[in-house]
XYZ file of C-alpha atoms in Angstrom:
730
model
C -9.406 -23.553 23.193
C -12.034 -21.347 21.544
C -9.979 -20.894 18.401
C -10.230 -24.918 18.012
C -13.964 -24.797 17.762
C -14.170 -24.515 14.061
C -12.078 -27.565 13.752
C -14.766 -29.527 15.579
C -17.703 -28.441 13.588
C -19.076 -30.078 10.586
C -18.797 -28.154 7.280
C -22.538 -29.178 6.420
C -24.657 -28.614 9.433
C -22.246 -26.162 11.258
C -22.593 -28.064 14.518
C -20.134 -30.246 16.481
C -19.521 -33.626 14.687
C -21.713 -36.384 15.463
C -20.616 -40.043 14.647
C -17.933 -38.316 12.381
C -16.627 -40.505 9.458
C -13.219 -39.995 7.694
C -13.425 -39.407 3.948
C -10.344 -40.590 1.760
C -9.505 -37.062 1.294
C -8.777 -36.804 5.090
C -11.953 -34.589 5.691
C -14.654 -35.403 8.188
C -18.379 -35.516 8.112
C -21.176 -36.335 10.359
C -22.644 -39.638 9.297
C -26.093 -38.280 9.051
C -24.900 -35.160 7.047
C -23.044 -37.530 4.619
C -26.221 -39.473 4.202
C -28.025 -36.197 3.499
C -25.810 -35.068 0.713
C -25.471 -38.494 -0.982
C -26.541 -38.255 -4.676
C -27.561 -40.955 -7.084
C -25.422 -41.446 -10.264
C -26.336 -43.016 -13.508
C -25.914 -46.699 -14.136
C -23.186 -46.133 -16.562
C -21.009 -44.379 -13.862
C -21.329 -47.012 -11.158
C -18.395 -48.788 -9.819
C -19.821 -52.037 -11.372
C -20.100 -50.601 -14.777
C -16.600 -48.944 -14.481
C -15.125 -52.360 -13.504
C -17.096 -54.124 -16.344
C -15.829 -51.660 -18.939
C -12.303 -52.574 -18.023
C -11.440 -49.338 -15.883
C -8.839 -50.152 -13.227
C -9.519 -46.943 -11.356
C -10.234 -47.426 -7.507
C -13.588 -46.325 -6.192
C -11.739 -44.047 -3.806
C -9.412 -42.357 -6.555
C -10.881 -38.971 -6.216
C -8.233 -37.336 -8.417
C -9.660 -39.080 -11.486
C -13.309 -38.776 -10.185
C -12.743 -34.993 -10.346
C -13.546 -35.291 -14.066
C -17.108 -36.421 -13.149
C -17.494 -34.161 -10.167
C -20.860 -33.130 -9.172
C -19.479 -29.813 -8.032
C -20.632 -27.067 -10.236
C -18.379 -24.052 -10.780
C -21.362 -21.930 -12.003
C -23.237 -21.963 -8.712
C -20.681 -23.406 -6.230
C -23.244 -26.006 -5.057
C -24.006 -29.760 -5.389
C -26.377 -31.235 -7.891
C -27.261 -34.407 -9.648
C -26.841 -35.436 -13.272
C -29.260 -33.695 -15.434
C -32.161 -35.653 -16.879
C -31.797 -38.558 -14.363
C -35.196 -39.645 -13.139
C -34.233 -40.531 -9.564
C -32.303 -37.364 -9.099
C -33.343 -35.228 -6.142
C -35.338 -32.138 -7.223
C -35.211 -30.133 -4.038
C -33.185 -26.822 -4.334
C -29.953 -26.467 -2.818
C -29.657 -24.758 0.605
C -26.703 -23.346 2.487
C -25.336 -24.746 5.724
C -24.141 -22.376 8.467
C -20.611 -22.870 7.091
C -21.608 -21.704 3.663
C -21.694 -25.188 1.925
C -24.623 -25.853 -0.427
C -26.327 -29.301 0.285
C -29.569 -31.084 -0.392
C -31.980 -30.855 2.490
C -33.259 -34.234 3.622
C -36.723 -35.175 2.314
C -38.035 -36.058 5.679
C -37.075 -35.465 9.285
C -34.266 -37.764 10.463
C -35.280 -41.070 11.882
C -34.935 -41.946 15.533
C -31.477 -43.000 16.630
C -32.600 -46.510 17.432
C -34.085 -47.054 13.985
C -31.770 -48.512 11.280
C -30.818 -45.696 8.867
C -32.160 -46.245 5.361
C -29.540 -47.819 2.940
C -27.931 -45.498 0.698
C -29.260 -45.467 -2.909
C -27.681 -47.724 -5.260
C -24.746 -46.145 -7.154
C -24.410 -43.277 -4.754
C -21.853 -40.679 -5.142
C -20.523 -38.287 -2.194
C -18.716 -34.988 -2.878
C -16.591 -33.713 0.015
C -17.947 -30.234 0.986
C -14.438 -28.744 1.612
C -12.255 -29.944 -1.165
C -15.001 -30.678 -3.678
C -13.703 -34.187 -4.351
C -16.163 -36.672 -5.708
C -16.317 -40.266 -4.287
C -18.364 -43.281 -5.707
C -19.601 -45.469 -2.831
C -19.245 -49.071 -3.169
C -21.711 -51.890 -1.883
C -20.781 -51.016 1.749
C -22.049 -47.375 1.471
C -21.161 -45.188 4.256
C -20.021 -48.034 6.267
C -16.860 -48.219 4.110
C -15.743 -45.077 5.809
C -13.872 -45.450 9.040
C -15.315 -43.882 12.218
C -13.300 -40.944 13.614
C -13.518 -41.947 17.225
C -10.567 -39.722 18.163
C -12.366 -36.632 16.988
C -15.251 -37.631 19.007
C -13.115 -37.913 22.218
C -11.732 -34.412 21.486
C -15.109 -32.931 20.972
C -16.339 -34.677 24.372
C -13.405 -33.128 26.172
C -13.893 -29.754 24.696
C -17.630 -29.705 25.590
C -16.979 -30.756 29.101
C -14.272 -27.969 29.577
C -16.920 -25.416 28.690
C -18.988 -23.898 31.367
C -21.911 -23.055 29.158
C -25.013 -25.095 29.726
C -25.566 -28.214 27.485
C -27.465 -27.541 24.336
C -29.887 -29.697 22.391
C -28.139 -31.649 19.560
C -31.202 -31.885 17.205
C -32.285 -28.226 17.079
C -31.808 -26.938 13.549
C -31.043 -23.178 14.135
C -30.476 -21.685 17.706
C -30.009 -24.792 19.973
C -32.171 -24.749 23.025
C -30.843 -25.603 26.539
C -31.037 -29.496 26.743
C -33.566 -30.954 29.136
C -32.699 -34.591 29.105
C -30.163 -36.904 27.990
C -30.974 -40.514 26.371
C -28.215 -42.836 27.842
C -28.870 -45.445 24.886
C -29.009 -42.710 22.138
C -26.200 -40.738 23.850
C -27.971 -37.575 22.469
C -29.038 -34.361 24.439
C -32.743 -33.290 23.852
C -34.789 -30.173 24.552
C -38.426 -30.753 25.242
C -39.657 -30.010 21.785
C -37.098 -32.293 20.189
C -37.514 -35.083 22.771
C -41.406 -35.190 21.973
C -40.832 -34.962 18.369
C -37.657 -37.387 17.894
C -37.761 -39.481 21.006
C -41.445 -40.326 21.962
C -42.115 -42.356 25.059
C -43.523 -45.261 23.138
C -42.417 -48.359 21.213
C -38.656 -49.375 21.557
C -37.926 -45.858 22.747
C -39.953 -46.279 25.794
C -37.354 -48.648 27.420
C -34.603 -45.938 26.960
C -33.456 -44.252 30.147
C -33.551 -40.604 30.238
C -31.448 -38.652 32.661
C -30.840 -34.838 33.483
C -28.147 -33.309 31.198
C -25.555 -32.757 33.981
C -25.882 -36.548 35.017
C -25.579 -37.525 31.303
C -22.353 -35.522 30.940
C -20.881 -37.386 33.975
C -21.978 -40.733 32.631
C -20.597 -39.909 29.205
C -17.257 -38.949 30.663
C -17.147 -42.163 32.773
C -18.188 -44.452 29.951
C -15.428 -46.598 28.501
C -14.174 -45.189 25.019
C -15.334 -47.245 22.210
C -12.266 -49.035 20.458
C -12.075 -48.346 16.701
C -13.057 -51.339 14.733
C -12.252 -52.450 11.107
C -14.554 -51.098 8.550
C -14.492 -54.341 6.492
C -14.786 -56.644 9.543
C -16.722 -54.844 12.237
C -15.976 -57.392 14.942
C -12.214 -57.084 14.528
C -10.225 -54.381 16.142
C -7.439 -52.689 14.412
C -4.117 -54.277 15.277
C -1.652 -53.324 12.356
C -0.853 -50.225 10.079
C -0.401 -50.532 6.319
C 2.301 -48.059 5.319
C 1.182 -48.124 1.637
C -2.557 -47.557 2.383
C -1.794 -45.162 5.367
C -4.652 -46.660 7.283
C -4.920 -49.175 10.318
C -5.948 -52.823 9.324
C -7.140 -55.855 11.416
C -5.726 -59.377 11.492
C -8.295 -60.680 9.230
C -7.537 -58.161 6.497
C -3.989 -59.621 6.599
C -5.323 -63.172 6.500
C -7.448 -62.486 3.331
C -4.342 -61.111 1.581
C -5.414 -57.522 0.818
C -2.268 -56.076 2.011
C 0.049 -59.035 1.177
C 2.474 -57.034 -0.898
C 2.290 -53.921 1.413
C 4.575 -53.100 4.267
C 2.714 -53.609 7.586
C 3.816 -52.375 10.982
C 2.750 -52.653 14.556
C -0.116 -50.344 15.278
C 1.510 -49.162 18.637
C 4.894 -48.433 17.028
C 3.485 -46.494 14.256
C 1.338 -44.715 16.687
C 4.290 -43.544 18.629
C 6.157 -42.751 15.562
C 3.409 -40.412 14.094
C 2.863 -38.890 17.422
C 6.625 -37.984 17.432
C 6.336 -36.689 13.881
C 3.380 -34.585 14.667
C 5.182 -33.098 17.726
C 8.148 -32.088 15.644
C 5.799 -30.671 12.951
C 4.083 -28.734 15.685
C 7.357 -27.371 17.008
C 7.890 -25.686 13.591
C 4.319 -24.566 13.480
C 4.672 -23.147 17.077
C 7.749 -21.166 15.982
C 5.778 -19.769 13.019
C 2.983 -18.961 15.338
C 5.115 -17.100 17.731
C 6.726 -15.057 14.901
C 3.209 -14.314 13.755
C 2.351 -13.031 17.178
C 5.338 -10.828 17.337
C 4.349 -9.588 13.922
C 0.880 -8.749 15.109
C 2.531 -6.882 17.977
C 4.604 -4.947 15.408
C 1.619 -4.227 13.277
C -0.379 -2.985 16.511
C 2.452 -0.971 17.403
C 2.527 0.548 13.781
C -1.102 1.374 14.098
C -0.340 3.241 17.192
C 2.602 5.059 15.623
C 0.603 5.805 12.498
C -2.104 7.406 14.733
C 0.553 9.515 16.562
C 2.372 10.376 13.351
C -1.062 11.533 11.809
C -1.970 13.742 14.643
C 1.572 15.277 14.522
C 1.562 15.612 10.847
C -2.035 17.105 10.808
C -0.902 19.611 13.478
C 2.194 20.413 11.279
C -0.051 20.846 8.310
C -2.557 22.956 10.113
C 0.346 25.189 11.467
C 1.810 25.604 7.960
C -1.657 26.445 6.457
C -2.353 28.917 9.418
C 0.945 30.540 8.569
C -0.009 30.882 4.987
C -3.317 32.290 6.088
C -1.473 34.792 8.422
C 0.799 35.746 5.698
C -2.024 36.417 3.416
C -3.946 38.345 5.989
C -0.901 40.540 6.558
C -0.613 41.071 2.832
C -4.466 41.897 2.820
C -3.865 44.503 5.456
C -1.048 46.023 3.532
C -3.144 46.166 0.271
C -6.029 47.648 2.124
C -3.621 50.311 3.461
C -2.682 51.268 -0.045
C -6.397 51.251 -1.020
C -7.072 53.642 1.887
C -4.236 55.878 0.929
C -5.592 56.087 -2.606
C -8.989 56.896 -1.304
C -7.779 59.615 0.817
C -5.690 61.093 -2.049
C -8.612 61.196 -4.297
C -10.920 62.844 -1.820
C -8.247 65.474 -0.810
C -7.680 66.365 -4.545
C -11.534 66.579 -5.198
C -12.052 68.739 -2.245
C -9.242 71.181 -2.824
C -10.689 71.455 -6.451
C -14.191 72.247 -4.910
C -12.770 74.757 -2.549
C -10.741 76.355 -5.443
C -13.910 76.527 -7.629
C -16.171 77.797 -4.889
C -13.777 80.809 -4.271
C -13.308 81.391 -8.024
C -17.078 81.159 -8.481
C -17.744 83.708 -5.675
C -15.330 86.129 -7.158
C -16.877 85.785 -10.827
C -20.260 86.166 -9.263
C -19.278 89.383 -7.584
C -17.733 90.840 -10.669
C -20.780 90.034 -12.657
C -23.020 91.691 -10.189
C -20.801 94.732 -10.002
C -20.736 94.969 -13.776
C -24.490 94.922 -14.005
C -24.840 97.725 -11.380
C -22.218 99.903 -13.523
C -24.319 99.290 -16.651
C -27.261 100.679 -14.775
C -25.450 104.117 -14.279
C -26.485 107.001 -16.725
C -23.236 108.923 -16.436
C -21.451 108.457 -19.788
C -18.330 110.107 -18.586
C -18.134 108.328 -15.406
C -18.828 104.793 -17.196
C -16.141 105.465 -19.732
C -13.705 106.011 -17.182
C -13.851 102.527 -15.836
C -15.364 100.379 -18.652
C -12.095 99.523 -20.215
C -10.725 98.173 -16.943
C -14.086 96.056 -16.385
C -13.930 94.732 -19.842
C -10.354 93.605 -19.445
C -11.318 92.049 -15.881
C -14.290 90.172 -17.451
C -12.135 88.770 -20.374
C -9.430 87.705 -17.984
C -11.911 85.996 -15.787
C -13.548 84.221 -18.594
C -10.174 83.129 -19.707
C -9.333 81.787 -16.231
C -12.427 79.526 -16.487
C -11.526 78.104 -19.808
C -8.054 76.799 -18.990
C -9.238 73.301 -17.662
C -10.598 74.763 -14.605
C -13.965 73.018 -15.106
C -12.251 69.568 -15.743
C -12.036 67.161 -12.627
C -8.570 66.759 -11.525
C -9.233 62.999 -10.248
C -11.211 60.166 -11.636
C -13.581 58.214 -9.610
C -12.273 54.813 -10.599
C -9.376 53.236 -8.675
C -6.698 52.511 -10.963
C -5.571 49.391 -9.031
C -6.012 45.863 -10.283
C -4.898 42.993 -7.849
C -2.932 40.226 -9.723
C -3.890 37.153 -7.943
C -3.577 34.611 -10.632
C -0.061 33.475 -9.649
C -1.089 33.059 -6.005
C -4.163 31.232 -6.956
C -2.003 28.822 -9.111
C 0.388 28.321 -6.378
C -2.470 27.447 -3.929
C -3.845 24.907 -6.541
C -0.310 23.445 -7.090
C 0.124 23.272 -3.206
C 0.783 19.511 -2.564
C 3.065 17.010 -0.762
C 6.369 16.225 -2.288
C 7.793 12.697 -1.611
C 11.400 12.212 -2.268
C 11.566 8.463 -2.310
C 8.277 6.776 -2.990
C 9.447 3.373 -4.470
C 9.639 1.245 -1.435
C 10.072 1.515 2.388
C 13.540 1.862 3.875
C 15.020 -1.426 5.056
C 15.098 -2.547 8.643
C 18.624 -2.449 10.485
C 20.604 -5.713 9.926
C 21.349 -8.020 12.614
C 25.069 -8.872 13.345
C 25.302 -12.651 13.800
C 27.860 -12.981 16.690
C 28.043 -16.873 16.441
C 29.527 -16.510 12.849
C 31.711 -13.547 13.430
C 35.424 -14.086 14.173
C 38.961 -12.533 14.096
C 42.338 -14.092 13.174
C 45.544 -12.345 13.477
C 45.069 -9.000 11.542
C 41.748 -10.081 9.735
C 38.116 -10.072 10.843
C 35.251 -12.106 9.370
C 31.683 -10.389 9.926
C 28.366 -11.951 9.169
C 24.816 -10.385 9.317
C 21.172 -10.965 8.259
C 17.995 -9.165 7.911
C 15.288 -9.382 10.802
C 13.160 -12.610 10.123
C 9.862 -10.730 9.683
C 11.319 -7.851 7.492
C 9.580 -8.023 4.044
C 11.297 -4.839 2.615
C 13.373 -5.527 -0.498
C 17.029 -5.009 0.289
C 19.440 -4.295 -2.746
C 22.791 -4.403 -0.757
C 24.644 -3.630 2.422
C 27.371 -1.227 3.638
C 29.794 -2.477 6.179
C 31.839 0.096 8.111
C 34.876 0.005 10.519
C 36.465 2.640 12.520
C 40.373 3.074 12.438
C 40.983 0.893 15.535
C 41.589 4.087 17.765
C 37.883 5.199 18.236
C 38.100 7.382 15.210
C 35.758 7.932 12.334
C 34.091 4.921 10.438
C 34.902 4.232 6.754
C 33.319 1.842 4.245
C 35.092 -1.496 3.918
C 32.378 -3.354 1.756
C 29.399 -2.400 -0.284
C 27.545 -5.284 -2.015
C 24.701 -7.895 -1.803
C 26.586 -10.602 0.318
C 25.846 -11.100 3.980
C 29.436 -11.898 5.002
C 32.684 -10.138 4.487
C 36.325 -10.909 5.648
C 38.397 -7.625 6.161
C 42.112 -7.914 5.921
C 45.017 -5.521 6.716
C 44.048 -4.784 10.297
C 46.325 -3.805 12.907
C 47.421 -6.755 15.205
C 46.096 -6.698 18.666
C 43.814 -3.677 18.121
C 40.100 -2.936 19.047
C 37.805 -2.025 16.158
C 34.185 -1.091 16.019
C 31.934 -2.456 13.166
C 28.471 -1.696 12.032
C 26.401 -2.488 9.023
C 23.508 -1.047 7.327
C 21.103 -2.022 4.434
C 20.034 0.070 1.549
C 17.672 0.127 -1.392
C 16.407 2.690 -3.856
C 14.339 4.286 -1.173
C 17.274 4.965 1.189
C 19.447 3.519 3.904
C 18.497 1.736 7.058
C 19.685 2.660 10.473
C 22.854 0.956 11.549
C 22.987 -2.344 13.343
C 24.243 -2.673 16.855
C 27.860 -1.869 17.280
C 30.161 -4.918 17.281
C 33.436 -4.356 19.084
C 36.126 -6.993 17.993
C 39.713 -7.571 19.187
C 42.218 -8.504 16.434
C 44.306 -11.390 17.839
C 44.177 -15.242 18.024
C 40.603 -16.467 18.613
C 37.627 -14.302 18.863
C 36.615 -11.642 21.180
C 33.496 -9.445 20.706
C 31.019 -7.300 22.641
C 27.931 -5.244 21.558
C 26.858 -1.978 22.417
C 23.352 -1.330 23.362
C 23.098 2.022 21.533
C 21.508 1.695 17.994
C 24.110 2.877 15.463
C 21.339 5.304 14.048
C 22.660 7.621 16.620
C 26.217 7.433 15.055
C 25.264 8.027 11.547
C 27.424 10.423 9.565
C 24.863 13.208 8.545
C 26.796 14.135 5.604
C 26.224 10.779 4.059
C 22.569 10.704 5.020
C 21.619 13.803 2.948
C 18.355 12.805 0.976
C 18.795 12.663 -2.650
C 15.820 12.132 -5.257
C 15.349 8.916 -6.975
C 12.648 9.327 -9.567
C 11.827 8.341 -13.262
C 9.731 9.764 -16.015
C 6.009 10.016 -15.585
C 3.871 8.349 -18.218
C 0.715 9.654 -16.770
C 1.450 13.251 -17.438
C 3.522 12.817 -20.642
C 2.362 13.582 -24.215
C 0.761 10.439 -25.832
C 3.604 10.476 -28.502
C 6.341 9.743 -25.796
C 7.713 6.104 -25.661
C 8.977 4.783 -22.508
C 11.258 1.979 -21.705
C 13.872 0.726 -19.279
C 11.436 1.156 -16.137
C 10.535 4.626 -17.394
C 14.138 5.735 -17.320
C 14.629 5.988 -21.125
C 12.296 7.949 -23.419
C 11.968 8.837 -26.967
C 9.215 9.994 -29.307
C 7.332 8.603 -32.418
C 6.643 12.260 -33.811
C 8.848 14.605 -35.809
C 7.472 17.493 -33.471
C 8.740 18.253 -30.067
C 6.969 16.497 -27.180
C 7.325 17.031 -23.412
C 7.803 14.454 -20.786
C 8.089 15.375 -16.955
C 9.565 13.559 -13.920
C 7.453 12.018 -11.342
C 8.805 13.883 -8.568
C 8.353 17.665 -7.971
C 10.689 19.975 -5.985
C 9.948 23.025 -4.094
C 13.110 23.241 -1.848
C 16.649 21.744 -1.489
C 19.382 21.113 -3.975
C 18.807 18.484 -6.694
C 20.960 17.296 -9.542
C 20.162 14.705 -12.256
C 21.829 13.797 -15.622
C 20.395 12.760 -18.991
C 22.531 10.711 -21.288
C 22.132 11.185 -25.184
C 21.551 7.394 -26.388
C 20.439 8.405 -29.953
C 20.987 11.657 -31.752
C 20.046 11.808 -35.554
C 19.561 14.623 -38.140
C 20.449 17.465 -35.789
C 17.466 17.904 -33.812
C 17.015 20.468 -30.956
C 16.172 18.650 -27.589
C 15.534 20.963 -24.519
C 16.306 19.913 -20.909
C 15.325 21.830 -17.822
C 12.373 22.175 -15.389
C 8.585 23.017 -15.733
C 5.336 23.499 -13.962
C 2.965 20.559 -14.023
C 0.544 22.574 -16.433
C 3.360 23.211 -19.001
C 2.490 22.852 -22.788
C 3.173 19.179 -23.666
C 3.100 19.549 -27.528
C 5.697 22.248 -28.038
C 9.503 22.842 -27.226
C 10.227 23.235 -23.598
C 10.534 26.855 -22.834
C 8.068 28.183 -25.493
C 5.702 29.167 -22.780
C 5.995 30.816 -19.202
C 5.796 27.411 -17.520
C 9.228 26.071 -18.362
C 12.835 26.980 -17.892
C 15.104 24.994 -20.338
C 18.229 24.778 -22.273
C 17.918 23.599 -25.788
C 20.819 22.447 -27.821
C 22.163 21.337 -31.113
C 25.293 19.749 -32.264
C 27.206 23.124 -31.950
C 25.587 25.565 -29.570
C 23.038 25.844 -26.750
C 20.620 28.483 -25.599
C 18.669 29.284 -22.595
C 14.878 29.794 -23.071
C 11.844 30.798 -20.994
C 8.575 32.129 -22.475
C 9.842 31.923 -25.935
C 12.662 34.328 -25.128
C 16.173 33.234 -25.970
C 19.229 34.299 -23.802
C 22.982 33.490 -23.452
C 23.959 31.727 -26.409
C 27.009 29.395 -25.774
C 29.449 27.391 -27.762
C 29.142 23.743 -27.141
C 26.447 21.285 -28.397
C 25.766 17.540 -28.103
C 26.432 14.315 -29.807
C 25.604 10.730 -29.251
C 27.012 9.614 -25.931
C 26.859 13.151 -24.353
C 25.615 13.954 -20.785
C 23.525 16.852 -19.988
C 23.412 17.760 -16.292
C 20.644 19.909 -14.647
C 21.220 21.367 -11.305
C 18.269 22.970 -9.574
C 19.285 24.816 -6.384
C 16.118 26.092 -4.564
C 18.015 27.332 -1.713
C 19.609 29.980 -3.968
C 16.549 29.812 -6.374
C 18.854 29.236 -9.452
C 18.882 26.863 -12.270
C 22.332 25.663 -13.967
C 23.073 23.439 -16.759
C 26.276 21.522 -17.852
C 27.419 19.326 -20.835
C 29.806 16.598 -20.237
C 30.562 18.220 -16.737
C 31.297 21.586 -18.304
C 29.128 24.359 -17.049
C 27.230 25.964 -19.783
C 27.589 29.826 -19.321
C 26.671 31.469 -15.912
C 23.617 30.735 -13.850
C 20.904 30.156 -16.443
C 17.914 31.206 -14.437
C 17.389 33.186 -11.194
C 14.539 33.894 -8.641
C 12.787 30.456 -9.179
C 9.974 29.952 -6.589
C 7.266 27.303 -6.446
C 7.001 23.553 -7.462
C 9.130 22.388 -10.294
C 9.314 19.110 -12.109
C 12.441 17.844 -14.214
C 11.422 18.135 -17.877
C 12.591 17.238 -21.266
C 11.362 17.878 -24.935
C 12.434 15.760 -27.790
C 11.343 14.247 -31.161
C 11.794 10.880 -32.690
C 15.455 11.708 -33.646
C 16.586 11.797 -29.908
C 16.563 9.198 -27.104
C 17.646 9.934 -23.712
C 18.073 8.023 -20.344
C 17.649 9.652 -17.022
C 20.191 9.096 -14.069
C 19.025 10.242 -10.543
C 20.228 10.279 -7.104
C 23.583 11.795 -8.012
C 25.947 13.956 -5.858
C 26.424 17.592 -6.739
C 29.094 18.070 -9.418
C 32.463 19.532 -8.464
C 32.032 22.788 -10.330
C 29.031 23.748 -8.167
C 30.360 22.155 -4.913
C 33.479 24.277 -5.062
C 31.417 27.462 -5.746
C 29.071 26.712 -2.872
C 31.888 26.435 -0.401
C 32.884 30.016 -1.283
C 31.640 32.584 1.167
């Protein structure tokens, strides 16, 4: 019931409707609120002047009156015609529902006093649909009272356990203190003193407690709706053309003489039946919406669980990288320590050797000095020659690099961390199929499936709440003996008849949907008997458990990437076809990068003029975009002309092979990151041996070309036969 409350509130005051009137646009307003937002119009726009000028437009034809609507698109409010002397000058205010209205110039008069007549030539704009309505001489009395809405509001308020609130408080309604039985209004004490003083005609009104007033209101007879033109007449008939109840006097006056008129009770029952039928359809949609909300809430829970699992996996992978880096760090530090120990050993050995040599030299020098001090010439001459030779020999020993350090103090080691830093910067997630989600499993429709003799007709559909685009379906049947499933239909239709089955045999059927992103799980298994009539059964196990793994191997669907391509590249065919507006070679990459797995794609040559040299291969994301592919160390490519082809990396050419390209040729690129190799083919003929080996990291499909070449990309292809046969070899 709480969801219905917004339907029971006035769009102007934001409170429950009081004396609601029905506008021709079928929206409702409180009578007091409608009086507050009346706007006076110029004399030239009055109904009388319009009729005098020959206009045949009805006062309530709000479609044409849109042309003179007072609704301003500039401020989304209501206003009067500029320059008109009697136009209200009070600024617009917003109601609790966000509708801009003119506030009343004075507090509303007591309920017993007659409301002031609307201004002459008044205009009313619906706050919800912004249709402008010009009132006739009857004013607001020309709009019928919505007594049915009043009854719904009464029942709603009676059903609520909350205390009764004052109906005249402007902002936060206070708890009601009394109710006036004559005014049928609940008052708090301040509003009663201000709006219902105990004097004059109001002194005769009977004020009762709110609870008693609620009971008396519930027991009071419901007022019967009367005709807006003849207030003393009750509605007795219904005009089909005007779509409104009419009274007997309206028919007597001939206002509906040419209209189809039916009994009010019969039309009441008919419209009730129509509303019930419409509610049935709306109820089904509401039920589907509730199921959809349950599905979305389950998705929220699943997303949270998957996020936690994925974060844990990511943390584990990063921790593994950190562990590997720490192990490598320990190995490098060990090498540094070994180098350190080696340098110290060499220097210390040299210190020890020089120390011994210096001690011997010093001893020889001291001995020679003592010999020189002797005065015996014959004795001196006996040993002088030998001493002179020893001194020269010792001097020569010091002069043969003995005083040069055998080891430098610098460590001749330089850590090359640039490739690792680049790999870390390129570390990212690789998504294989990002075009759209995988479809949901189809539902086999048992009521439309049947068998006859040796044929079977099967029908299926997508779940009603599935919004994923489906490009086609694959229907599979087994061999009738519980053997392997085989494809019997691939296409967009949701019904298929299979002929040529064995008579009186039992087959199992299943179907799955597919799009560019992949293949859905299978539907539930349908078991059917080929004989007269129909005989099926369904197995409760989803067919996703029976999927042939070999057919579910992920293949990459991708296109060229305009965001990373050179500005001279021209894209078409959903970014699958590229050419260039420059005579120089320009590079374009694919949208998807690969770091593992086996991937194969082809490029067909749509245009080949003046013997250019396009190049095909793989590259890093930061490859040069204004040079031929393979000119730097960021690309591995095969460039070809009309006679030969070469493999090129870092501007180094290798393995020239015979066999070029022409218009209509197909170049195949096979990247095997399991074996870390790159292989090329032209028209399914392998070009030489393996082009490149020892490939590691993240690679993007790449092409370089100029304005003389146009190529189209083909992805999601199986591995070619020449490579599949080689992979099967031990």
